[in-house]
Coordinates of C-alpha atoms and ligand atoms in Angstrom, one line a residue:
X1027 CA -0.1 -0.1 -0.5
X1028 CA 1.1 3.4 -1.1
X1029 CA 2.2 5.5 2.5
X1030 CA 0.6 8.9 0.9
X1031 CA -2.9 10.1 1.5
X1032 CA -4.3 9.4 -1.7
X1033 CA -7.8 9.3 -2.6
X1034 CA -9.5 7.7 -5.9
X1035 CA -9.1 11.3 -8.2
X1036 CA -5.0 11.2 -7.7
X1037 CA -5.1 14.0 -5.1
X1038 CA -2.5 13.7 -2.8
X1039 CA -3.3 15.1 0.7
X1040 CA -0.3 17.1 2.3
X1041 CA -2.6 19.5 4.3
X1042 CA -3.9 19.0 7.6
X1043 CA -6.1 21.7 9.4
X1044 CA -6.3 21.1 13.1
X1045 CA -9.3 22.4 15.1
X1046 CA -8.1 22.9 18.2
X1047 CA -11.6 24.1 20.2
X1048 CA -15.0 24.9 19.1
X1049 CA -15.5 27.5 21.2
X1050 CA -15.0 31.2 20.2
X1051 CA -15.2 34.5 22.0
X1052 CA -17.0 36.1 18.6
X1053 CA -20.4 35.5 17.9
X1054 CA -20.5 35.9 13.7
X1055 CA -23.7 36.3 12.7
X1056 CA -23.3 33.9 9.8
X1057 CA -21.0 31.2 12.2
X1058 CA -23.4 31.4 15.5
X1059 CA -25.5 32.5 17.3
X1060 CA -25.5 34.6 19.9
X1061 CA -26.1 31.9 23.1
X1062 CA -23.4 30.3 21.4
X1063 CA -23.7 26.5 20.3
X1064 CA -23.8 23.0 22.5
X1065 CA -20.0 22.7 22.6
X1066 CA -18.6 19.9 22.1
X1067 CA -18.2 17.5 25.6
X1068 CA -15.0 18.3 27.1
X1069 CA -14.2 14.7 27.4
X1070 CA -14.3 14.2 23.7
X1071 CA -11.8 17.0 22.8
X1072 CA -8.3 16.0 21.9
X1073 CA -5.3 16.6 24.5
X1074 CA -2.4 18.2 23.4
X1075 CA -0.2 14.5 23.8
X1076 CA -3.3 13.3 21.1
X1077 CA -3.2 16.1 18.7
X1078 CA 0.6 15.4 18.6
X1079 CA 0.4 12.1 17.9
X1080 CA -2.4 12.9 14.9
X1081 CA -0.5 15.2 13.3
X1082 CA 2.6 12.7 13.5
X1083 CA 0.7 9.9 11.9
X1084 CA 0.1 12.1 9.4
X1085 CA 2.9 13.7 8.7
X1086 CA 4.3 9.7 8.2
X1087 CA 1.5 9.9 5.2
X1088 CA 2.7 12.7 3.4
X1089 CA 1.2 16.1 5.8
X1090 CA 3.8 18.7 5.3
X1091 CA 1.8 22.1 6.2
X1092 CA -0.2 22.3 9.5
X1093 CA -3.4 25.2 10.0
X1094 CA -4.2 25.5 13.5
X1095 CA -7.8 26.7 13.7
X1096 CA -11.4 26.8 15.6
X1097 CA -14.1 27.9 16.4
X1098 CA -10.9 29.8 18.3
X1099 CA -7.8 28.2 18.9
X1100 CA -5.6 31.3 20.6
X1101 CA -8.5 30.8 23.5
X1102 CA -6.9 26.9 23.5
X1103 CA -5.2 26.4 27.5
X1104 CA -1.0 26.4 26.9
X1105 CA -1.2 27.0 23.1
X1106 CA 2.2 28.0 22.6
X1107 CA 3.6 24.9 24.1
X1108 CA 1.0 22.8 21.4
X1109 CA 2.4 24.3 19.0
X1110 CA 6.2 24.2 19.6
X1111 CA 5.6 20.5 19.7
X1112 CA 3.7 20.6 16.3
X1113 CA 6.7 23.3 14.9
X1114 CA 9.0 20.3 15.3
X1115 CA 6.9 18.1 12.8
X1116 CA 5.1 20.6 10.0
X1117 CA 5.3 23.8 8.7
X1118 CA 2.6 25.5 11.2
X1119 CA -0.2 28.3 10.1
X1120 CA -2.9 29.7 12.2
X1121 CA -6.3 31.3 11.1
X1122 CA -7.8 33.6 14.2
X1123 CA -10.5 36.0 15.0
X1124 CA -6.8 38.3 16.3
X1125 CA -8.0 38.4 19.9
X1126 CA -5.7 37.6 22.3
X1127 CA -3.0 38.2 19.4
X1128 CA -1.5 41.3 21.4
X1129 CA -0.7 38.7 24.4
X1130 CA 0.8 35.5 22.5
X1131 CA 1.9 36.4 18.4
X1132 CA 5.2 36.8 19.7
X1133 CA 5.3 33.4 22.3
X1134 CA 4.0 32.0 19.0
X1135 CA 6.6 33.1 16.9
X1136 CA 9.1 31.9 19.2
X1137 CA 7.1 28.3 19.3
X1138 CA 7.7 27.9 16.1
X1139 CA 4.2 29.4 14.5
X1140 CA 5.0 31.1 10.9
X1141 CA 2.1 32.6 9.4
X1142 CA -1.2 34.1 10.8
X1143 CA -4.5 34.6 9.3
X1144 CA -6.9 37.2 10.7
X1145 CA -10.6 37.1 10.5
X1146 CA -12.2 41.0 9.6
X1147 CA -15.0 41.3 8.0
X1148 CA -15.1 45.4 8.7
X1149 CA -13.0 48.4 9.6
X1150 CA -16.2 50.1 11.3
X1151 CA -16.8 49.7 14.6
X1152 CA -20.4 49.9 14.6
X1153 CA -20.5 47.0 12.0
X1154 CA -18.0 45.1 13.3
X1155 CA -20.4 45.0 17.1
X1156 CA -23.4 44.4 14.3
X1157 CA -21.6 41.7 12.7
X1158 CA -19.8 40.0 15.9
X1159 CA -21.9 40.8 18.9
X1160 CA -18.4 41.9 20.6
X1161 CA -17.3 45.7 20.6
X1162 CA -13.6 44.8 19.9
X1163 CA -12.7 46.2 17.0
X1164 CA -9.5 47.2 18.2
X1165 CA -8.2 44.4 19.5
X1166 CA -8.3 42.9 16.2
X1167 CA -6.8 45.7 14.7
X1168 CA -3.9 45.8 17.6
X1169 CA -3.4 42.0 17.4
X1170 CA -2.6 42.6 13.3
X1171 CA 0.2 45.3 14.3
X1172 CA 0.7 42.4 16.8
X1173 CA 1.2 39.7 14.6
X1174 CA 3.2 42.3 11.7
X1175 CA 5.8 43.1 14.8
X1176 CA 6.4 38.9 15.7
X1177 CA 7.6 38.5 12.3
X1178 CA 4.3 36.5 11.6
X1179 CA 4.2 37.6 7.5
X1180 CA 3.0 38.2 5.8
X1181 CA 0.0 38.9 8.0
X1182 CA -2.9 38.0 5.7
X1183 CA -6.7 39.0 6.8
X1184 CA -9.5 36.9 6.0
X1185 CA -13.1 38.6 4.4
X1186 CA -16.5 37.4 4.3
X1187 CA -18.4 39.6 2.0
X1188 CA -22.2 39.6 2.1
X1189 CA -24.9 41.7 0.2
X1190 CA -26.2 44.8 1.9
X1191 CA -23.7 44.4 4.9
X1192 CA -20.3 45.2 4.5
X1193 CA -20.2 44.6 0.3
X1194 CA -19.2 48.3 0.0
X1195 CA -16.3 48.0 2.1
X1196 CA -14.4 45.9 -0.4
X1197 CA -12.4 48.5 -1.4
X1198 CA -11.7 49.9 1.6
X1199 CA -10.5 46.8 2.9
X1200 CA -8.4 46.5 -0.1
X1201 CA -6.5 50.1 1.2
X1202 CA -5.8 49.6 4.5
X1203 CA -4.1 46.3 4.1
X1204 CA -2.2 47.6 1.5
X1205 CA -1.4 50.8 3.8
X1206 CA -0.3 48.1 6.1
X1207 CA 1.2 45.0 4.3
X1208 CA -1.3 42.7 4.6
X1209 CA -2.1 40.6 2.4
X1210 CA -6.3 40.4 2.3
X1211 CA -8.2 37.8 0.7
X1212 CA -11.6 37.6 0.2
X1213 CA -13.4 34.8 0.9
X1214 CA -16.7 33.5 -0.5
X1215 CA -19.4 33.0 2.0
X1216 CA -20.8 29.0 2.2
X1217 CA -23.1 27.3 3.2
X1218 CA -21.7 25.9 6.4
X1219 CA -24.0 28.1 9.1
X1220 CA -25.6 26.7 12.0
X1221 CA -29.0 28.0 11.3
X1222 CA -28.5 26.1 7.4
X1223 CA -30.3 29.6 6.4
X1224 CA -27.3 30.0 4.0
X1225 CA -28.6 31.2 0.4
X1226 CA -26.9 32.3 -2.8
X1227 CA -28.3 35.2 -2.9
X1228 CA -26.8 36.9 -0.6
X1229 CA -23.1 35.7 -1.6
X1230 CA -20.9 38.4 -3.2
X1231 CA -19.0 35.9 -5.9
X1232 CA -15.8 36.2 -7.0
X1233 CA -16.5 38.4 -10.0
X1234 CA -18.2 40.2 -8.0
X1235 CA -15.2 41.3 -5.8
X1236 CA -13.4 41.3 -8.8
X1237 CA -15.0 43.8 -10.4
X1238 CA -14.9 45.8 -7.2
X1239 CA -11.5 45.6 -7.2
X1240 CA -10.1 46.3 -10.8
X1241 CA -11.6 49.3 -11.0
X1242 CA -9.5 50.6 -8.2
X1243 CA -6.0 48.8 -9.2
X1244 CA -4.5 46.8 -12.3
X1245 CA -4.9 43.0 -10.7
X1246 CA -2.0 40.8 -11.9
X1247 CA -2.8 36.8 -12.0
X1248 CA 0.1 34.5 -10.2
X1249 CA 0.5 31.1 -10.0
X1250 CA -2.0 29.5 -8.2
X1251 CA -1.1 25.8 -7.5
X1252 CA -3.4 23.8 -4.9
X1253 CA -4.1 26.9 -2.5
X1254 CA -7.7 28.2 -2.0
X1255 CA -7.0 31.8 -2.9
X1256 CA -6.5 32.8 -6.2
X1257 CA -4.5 35.8 -6.3
X1258 CA -3.4 38.8 -8.0
X1259 CA -0.5 41.0 -8.0
X1260 CA -1.7 44.7 -7.0
X1261 CA -0.4 47.4 -9.6
X1262 CA 2.9 44.9 -10.4
X1263 CA 3.4 43.8 -6.8
X1264 CA 4.8 43.4 -4.5
X1265 CA 1.5 44.3 -2.8
X1266 CA -1.0 40.4 -3.8
X1267 CA -4.5 40.1 -2.6
X1268 CA -6.7 37.0 -3.3
X1269 CA -9.7 35.7 -3.8
X1270 CA -11.2 31.8 -2.6
X1271 CA -14.3 31.4 -4.9
X1272 CA -15.0 27.8 -3.4
X1273 CA -19.3 28.1 -4.4
X1274 CA -18.6 29.9 -7.5
X1275 CA -15.3 29.1 -8.6
X1276 CA -14.8 25.1 -6.5
X1277 CA -11.1 24.2 -6.7
X1278 CA -11.6 20.7 -5.9
X1279 CA -9.8 19.3 -8.3
X1280 CA -6.6 19.8 -6.8
X1281 CA -7.6 19.6 -3.0
X1282 CA -5.0 18.7 -1.0
X1283 CA -6.6 19.2 2.4
X1284 CA -7.6 16.9 5.2
X1285 CA -9.1 18.0 8.9
X1286 CA -8.9 16.9 11.8
X1287 CA -11.9 18.1 14.8
X1288 CA -11.4 18.8 17.7
X1289 CA -12.9 15.9 18.9
X1290 CA -10.8 13.5 16.8
X1291 CA -13.0 13.4 13.9
X1292 CA -10.9 13.4 10.5
X1293 CA -13.0 15.0 7.5
X1294 CA -12.0 14.5 3.9
X1295 CA -13.2 17.4 3.1
X1296 CA -14.8 20.9 4.3
X1297 CA -18.5 19.6 2.9
X1298 CA -18.4 15.6 4.1
X1299 CA -20.7 14.4 5.5
X1300 CA -19.5 11.2 6.8
X1301 CA -16.8 11.4 9.8
X1302 CA -13.9 8.9 10.8
X1303 CA -13.6 8.4 14.6
X1304 CA -10.0 8.2 15.1
X1305 CA -10.5 9.7 18.9
X1306 CA -12.3 6.5 20.0
X1307 CA -9.5 4.0 17.8
X1308 CA -6.9 5.9 19.4
X1309 CA -7.8 5.9 23.3
X1310 CA -8.7 1.8 22.5
X1311 CA -5.3 1.3 22.3
X1312 CA -4.8 1.6 17.8
X1313 CA -1.5 1.3 17.1
X1314 CA 0.2 4.1 14.4
X1315 CA 0.1 2.1 12.3
X1316 CA -3.0 1.2 12.5
X1317 CA -4.5 4.5 13.2
X1318 CA -2.9 5.6 9.4
X1319 CA -4.9 2.9 7.8
X1320 CA -7.6 4.6 9.3
X1321 CA -6.5 7.9 7.9
X1322 CA -6.0 6.5 4.4
X1323 CA -9.3 4.9 4.2
X1324 CA -11.3 8.1 4.6
X1325 CA -8.8 10.1 1.9
X1326 CA -9.9 7.5 -0.5
X1327 CA -13.6 7.8 0.2
X1328 CA -13.0 11.4 -0.7
X1329 CA -16.2 12.6 -3.2
X1330 CA -14.8 14.7 -6.5
X1331 CA -15.9 17.7 -4.6
X1332 CA -17.9 19.6 -2.0
X1333 CA -21.4 19.0 -4.4
X1334 CA -22.8 22.9 -3.6
X1335 CA -24.7 22.8 -7.4
X1336 CA -25.6 19.4 -6.8
X1337 CA -29.5 19.1 -6.4
X1338 CA -29.4 17.2 -3.5
X1339 CA -26.6 18.9 -1.9
X1340 CA -27.3 18.3 2.4
X1341 CA -25.0 20.9 4.3
X1342 CA -22.6 19.6 6.5
X1343 CA -24.3 18.2 9.9
X1344 CA -21.3 19.9 11.9
X1345 CA -21.2 23.5 11.7
X1346 CA -18.4 25.4 10.6
X1347 CA -17.4 26.9 14.3
X1348 CA -16.5 22.6 14.4
X1349 CA -14.9 21.9 11.2
X1350 CA -12.9 24.9 11.4
X1351 CA -11.3 26.9 7.8
Ligands
SF4_1709 S1 -14.5 21.4 -0.5 FE1 -14.0 20.0 0.0 S2 -12.3 18.8 -2.0 FE2 -13.7 21.2 -1.9 S3 -11.3 22.5 -1.8 FE3 -13.2 22.2 -0.2 S4 -12.2 20.6 0.9 FE4 -11.3 20.4 -1.0

């Protein structure tokens, strides 16, 4: 058997997203209700030792990059210690809402973290409050500056545009990022909300985003590879901007990603409806070789793509906050 995470479409998984918690300290309207969600039982959450072990098995099968996600990963206790152990295994990045970065950016960089993506959907305090139900915009902005100062560069900014909500800020957000040397990514809103209320018409498509940006700047495409974002040089570069058109410009054909949830389930796709339970096997005494076989089986079962355009498309039961970006 090949020692790789190979699916039946010839794609090889080399990028592992690890959700460290399903909890978060924001309540973004498209991700979580104001009261939060029923959290995963703490007894089912992977310990640091279990995460390091499972990442080690994945690395033995060819995983080279690991992205830490949540919920909000920065709220996990002892995070710098876990990062130091994982940084010995793979190239590490992290996706965060930015709260806590002023305190943690330097310790995480010292521990081996390489890059951060910070979510920010508005530069207007009132709108940030309406979108996240928390009045903490200044902390997010200060967190980005702390990440840049700690050398977690280029700081990448993830923005979800919603029609009639914040889509009038596309240009403003780009100017703001260009002034600070941050790399902005616009991400199409995906059907992963806990309310299952996603509506394609409220999604701002990649084409629409590009239309707005090219009204202000000259964009030159950059080679893509398997990365989710299509990237362009802005006005000849070196500044860049990206668009992740998951829905209108799917990139599943070159997908190299798999996901490990905070409760130890392996997902072969963001939109997978089946999961492979690694936690129970691990706690029942499975060897690394047995865990590897489970991982390979899960990847072999990966579908061609997310199927959002299929008439029988069903949104995953697990919400985005418990899958991770
Ligand atoms: S939707 Fe699934 S298959 Fe497509 S790029 Fe995302 S994770 Fe990969």
